[in-house]
Short mmCIF file of C-alpha atoms and ligand atoms in Angstrom, two decimals:
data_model
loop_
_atom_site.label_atom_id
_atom_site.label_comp_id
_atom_site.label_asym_id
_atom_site.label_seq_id
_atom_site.Cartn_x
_atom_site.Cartn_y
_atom_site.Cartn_z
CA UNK A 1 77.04 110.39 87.11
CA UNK A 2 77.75 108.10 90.18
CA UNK A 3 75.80 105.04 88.25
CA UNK A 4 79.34 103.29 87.43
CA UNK A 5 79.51 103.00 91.45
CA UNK A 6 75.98 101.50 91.92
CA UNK A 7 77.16 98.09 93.18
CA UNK A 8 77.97 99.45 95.94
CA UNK A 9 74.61 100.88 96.85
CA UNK A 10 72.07 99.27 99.71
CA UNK A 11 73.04 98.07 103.63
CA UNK A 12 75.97 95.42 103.68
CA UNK A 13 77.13 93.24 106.79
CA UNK A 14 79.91 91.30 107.85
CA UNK A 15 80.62 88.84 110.75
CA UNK A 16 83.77 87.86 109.19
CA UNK A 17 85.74 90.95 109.30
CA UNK A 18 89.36 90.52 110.12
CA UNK A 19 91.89 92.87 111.79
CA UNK A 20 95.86 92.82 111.94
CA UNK A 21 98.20 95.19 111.79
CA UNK A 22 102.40 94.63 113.35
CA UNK A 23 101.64 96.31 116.57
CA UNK A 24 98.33 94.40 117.51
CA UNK A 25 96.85 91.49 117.86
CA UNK A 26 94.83 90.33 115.37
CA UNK A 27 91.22 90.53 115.70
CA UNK A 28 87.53 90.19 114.42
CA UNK A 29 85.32 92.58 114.07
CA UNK A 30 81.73 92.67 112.49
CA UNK A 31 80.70 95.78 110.05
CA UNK A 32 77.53 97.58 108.60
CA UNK A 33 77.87 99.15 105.31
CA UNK A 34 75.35 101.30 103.94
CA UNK A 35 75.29 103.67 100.64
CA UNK A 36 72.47 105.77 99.89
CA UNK A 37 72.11 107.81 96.56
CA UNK A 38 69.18 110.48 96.55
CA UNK A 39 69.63 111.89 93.18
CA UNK A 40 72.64 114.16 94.10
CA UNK A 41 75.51 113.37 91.86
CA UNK A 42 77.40 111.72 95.19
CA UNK A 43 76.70 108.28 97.02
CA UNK A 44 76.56 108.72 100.92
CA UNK A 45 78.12 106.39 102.96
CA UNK A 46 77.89 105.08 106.77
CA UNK A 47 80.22 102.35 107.98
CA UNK A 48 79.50 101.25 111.68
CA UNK A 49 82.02 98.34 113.04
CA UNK A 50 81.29 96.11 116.67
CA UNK A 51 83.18 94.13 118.30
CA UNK A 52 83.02 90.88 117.42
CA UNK A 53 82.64 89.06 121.20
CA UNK A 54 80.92 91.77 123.19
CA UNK A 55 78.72 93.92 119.72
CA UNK A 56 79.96 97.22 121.56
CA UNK A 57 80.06 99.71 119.00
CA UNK A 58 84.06 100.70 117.51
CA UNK A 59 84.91 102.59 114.19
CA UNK A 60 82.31 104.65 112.91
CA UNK A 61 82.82 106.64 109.27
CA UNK A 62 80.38 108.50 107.50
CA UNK A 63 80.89 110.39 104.00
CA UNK A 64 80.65 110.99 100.54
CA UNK A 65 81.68 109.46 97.25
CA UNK A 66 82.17 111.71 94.19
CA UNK A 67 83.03 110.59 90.50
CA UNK A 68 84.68 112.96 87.90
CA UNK A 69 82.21 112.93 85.00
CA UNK A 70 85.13 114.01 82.24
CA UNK A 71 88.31 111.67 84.05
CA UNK A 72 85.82 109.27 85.71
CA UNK A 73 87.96 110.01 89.06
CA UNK A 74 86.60 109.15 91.96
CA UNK A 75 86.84 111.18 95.24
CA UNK A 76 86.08 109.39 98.69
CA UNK A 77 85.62 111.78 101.97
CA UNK A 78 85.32 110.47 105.42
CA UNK A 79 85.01 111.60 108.72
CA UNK A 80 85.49 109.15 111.39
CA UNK A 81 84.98 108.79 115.12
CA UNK A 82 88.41 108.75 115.78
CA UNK A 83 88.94 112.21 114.99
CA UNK A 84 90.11 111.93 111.58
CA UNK A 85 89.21 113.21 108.66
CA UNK A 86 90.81 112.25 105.06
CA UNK A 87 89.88 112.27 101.20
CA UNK A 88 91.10 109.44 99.09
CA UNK A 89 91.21 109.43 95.32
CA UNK A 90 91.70 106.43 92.15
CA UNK A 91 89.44 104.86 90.08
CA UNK A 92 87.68 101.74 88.95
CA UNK A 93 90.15 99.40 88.24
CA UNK A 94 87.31 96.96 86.56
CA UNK A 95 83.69 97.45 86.82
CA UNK A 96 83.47 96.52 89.62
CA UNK A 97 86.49 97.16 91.76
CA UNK A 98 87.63 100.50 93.08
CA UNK A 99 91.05 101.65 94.02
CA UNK A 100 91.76 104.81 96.24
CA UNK A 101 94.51 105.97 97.84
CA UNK A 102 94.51 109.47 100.56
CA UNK A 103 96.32 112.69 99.85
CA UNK A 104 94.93 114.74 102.52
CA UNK A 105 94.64 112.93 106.01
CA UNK A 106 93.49 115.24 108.92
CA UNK A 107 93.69 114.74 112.80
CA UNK A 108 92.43 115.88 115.91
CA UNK A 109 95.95 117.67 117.82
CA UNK A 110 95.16 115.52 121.02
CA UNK A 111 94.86 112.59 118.23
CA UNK A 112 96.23 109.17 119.88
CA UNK A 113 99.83 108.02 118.76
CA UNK A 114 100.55 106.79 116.33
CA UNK A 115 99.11 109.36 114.08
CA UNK A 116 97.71 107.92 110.67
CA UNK A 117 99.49 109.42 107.29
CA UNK A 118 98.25 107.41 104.57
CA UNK A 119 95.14 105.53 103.87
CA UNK A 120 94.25 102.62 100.69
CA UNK A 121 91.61 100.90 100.58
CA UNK A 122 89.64 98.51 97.58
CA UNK A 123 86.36 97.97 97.45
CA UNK A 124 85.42 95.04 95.21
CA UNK A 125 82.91 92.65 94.00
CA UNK A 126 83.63 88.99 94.50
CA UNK A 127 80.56 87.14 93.66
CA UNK A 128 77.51 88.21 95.33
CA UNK A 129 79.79 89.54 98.17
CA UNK A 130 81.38 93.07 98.84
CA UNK A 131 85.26 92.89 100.01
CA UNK A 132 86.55 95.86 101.64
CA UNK A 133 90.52 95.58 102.41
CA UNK A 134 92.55 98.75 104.29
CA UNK A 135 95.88 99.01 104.69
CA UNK A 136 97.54 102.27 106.18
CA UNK A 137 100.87 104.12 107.19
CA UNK A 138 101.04 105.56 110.71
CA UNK A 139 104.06 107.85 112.13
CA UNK A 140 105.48 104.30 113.44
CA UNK A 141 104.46 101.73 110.33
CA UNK A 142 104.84 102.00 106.75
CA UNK A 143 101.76 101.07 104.63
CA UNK A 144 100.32 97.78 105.79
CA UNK A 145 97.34 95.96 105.47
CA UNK A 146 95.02 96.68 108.26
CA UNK A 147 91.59 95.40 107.68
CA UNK A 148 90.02 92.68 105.10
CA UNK A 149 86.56 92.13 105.46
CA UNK A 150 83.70 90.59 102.87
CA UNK A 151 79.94 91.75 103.28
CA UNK A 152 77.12 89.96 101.91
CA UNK A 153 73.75 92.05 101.07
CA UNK A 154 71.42 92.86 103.28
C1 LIG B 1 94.16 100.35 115.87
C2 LIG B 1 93.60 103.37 112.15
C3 LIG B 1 89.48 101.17 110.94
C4 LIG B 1 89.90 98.35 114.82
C5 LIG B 1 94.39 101.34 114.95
C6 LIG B 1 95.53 102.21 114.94
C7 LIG B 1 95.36 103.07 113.92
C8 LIG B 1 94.11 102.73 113.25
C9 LIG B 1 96.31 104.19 113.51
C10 LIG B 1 96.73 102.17 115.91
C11 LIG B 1 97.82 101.32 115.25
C12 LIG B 1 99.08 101.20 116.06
O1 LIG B 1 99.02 101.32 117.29
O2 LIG B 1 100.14 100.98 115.43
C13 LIG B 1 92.45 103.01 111.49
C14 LIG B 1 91.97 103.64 110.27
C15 LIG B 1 90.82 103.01 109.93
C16 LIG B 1 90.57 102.00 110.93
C17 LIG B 1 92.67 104.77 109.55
C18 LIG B 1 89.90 103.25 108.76
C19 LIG B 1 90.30 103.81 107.63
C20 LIG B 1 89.22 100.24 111.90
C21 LIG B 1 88.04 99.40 111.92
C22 LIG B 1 88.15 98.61 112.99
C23 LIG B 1 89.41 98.94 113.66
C24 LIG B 1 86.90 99.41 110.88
C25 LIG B 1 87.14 97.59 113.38
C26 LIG B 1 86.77 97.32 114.59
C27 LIG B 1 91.08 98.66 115.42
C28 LIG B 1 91.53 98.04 116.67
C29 LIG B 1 92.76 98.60 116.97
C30 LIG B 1 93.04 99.57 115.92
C31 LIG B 1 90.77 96.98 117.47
C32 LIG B 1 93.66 98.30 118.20
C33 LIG B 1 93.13 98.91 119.45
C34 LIG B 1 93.04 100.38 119.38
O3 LIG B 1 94.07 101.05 119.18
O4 LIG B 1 91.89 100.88 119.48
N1 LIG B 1 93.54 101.67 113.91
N2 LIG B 1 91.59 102.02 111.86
N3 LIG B 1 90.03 99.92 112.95
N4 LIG B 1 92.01 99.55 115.01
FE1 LIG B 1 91.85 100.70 113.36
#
């Protein structure tokens, strides 16, 4: 059911990753990707980021991936150590390049400002190489890019 997402499957890192949004300063960041599949019709995801100078641990997400068997729709649900939760949907936009976009976006009430309100993110090969880019809306920002970051396999 989820085999039309097995490229993304096995541990991914990054040293490379790159951070910007209008109210920060950009920065780098290095991220471990890993999705697991144990027979379940999902793929289970952990994505642990460091900073890049001092390798203290930052964003943490953990989740699921879902595919529609009939529309092929792909559901992706992930809690993250901010204190948000959020479920994006899309679909492959080639074989292998996903597309999602949130409709449901959940925070913690003593969340920091600004709050997030939308989430997109693609996921695609480009070679041998995983690229991950995230842009986002907050309560101050509309929808920019946030994050652009390619893995290689572990
Ligand atoms: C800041 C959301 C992933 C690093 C922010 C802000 C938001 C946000 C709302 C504050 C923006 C502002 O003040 O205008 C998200 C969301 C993510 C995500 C929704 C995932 C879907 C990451 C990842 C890293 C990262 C993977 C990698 C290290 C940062 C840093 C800042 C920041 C360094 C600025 C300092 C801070 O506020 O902590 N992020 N972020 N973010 N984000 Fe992300």
């Amino acid at each position: 059911m989820v085999a039309s997402l097995s490229w993304l499957l096995g541990k991914w890192r990054s040293e490379d990753g790159f951070g910007h949004y209008p109210t920060l300063k950009d920065f780098k960041y290095i991220e471990e990707l890993e999705f697991t599949h144990i027979g379940q019709p999902n793929i289970q995801f952990t994505f642990y980021a460091f900073n890049f100078e001092t390798k203290k641990p930052m964003h943490r997400e953990v989740g699921f991936i879902r595919m529609d068997p009939e529309t092929k729709k792909v559901a992706f649900i992930s809690a993250q150590n901010t204190g948000l939760v959020e479920v994006e949907e899309g679909e492959l936009a080639a074989p292998q390049e996903l597309h999602i976009q949130s409709h449901t976006v959940g925070r913690m009430t003593f969340g920091k400002e600004p709050g997030v309100k939308e989430i997109k993110r693609t996921f695609k090969m480009v070679g041998d190489e995983l690229e991950q880019v995230i842009s986002m809306a907050t309560s101050a920002t509309a929808m920019t890019e946030h994050l652009r970051i390619r893995y290689k396999k572990m």
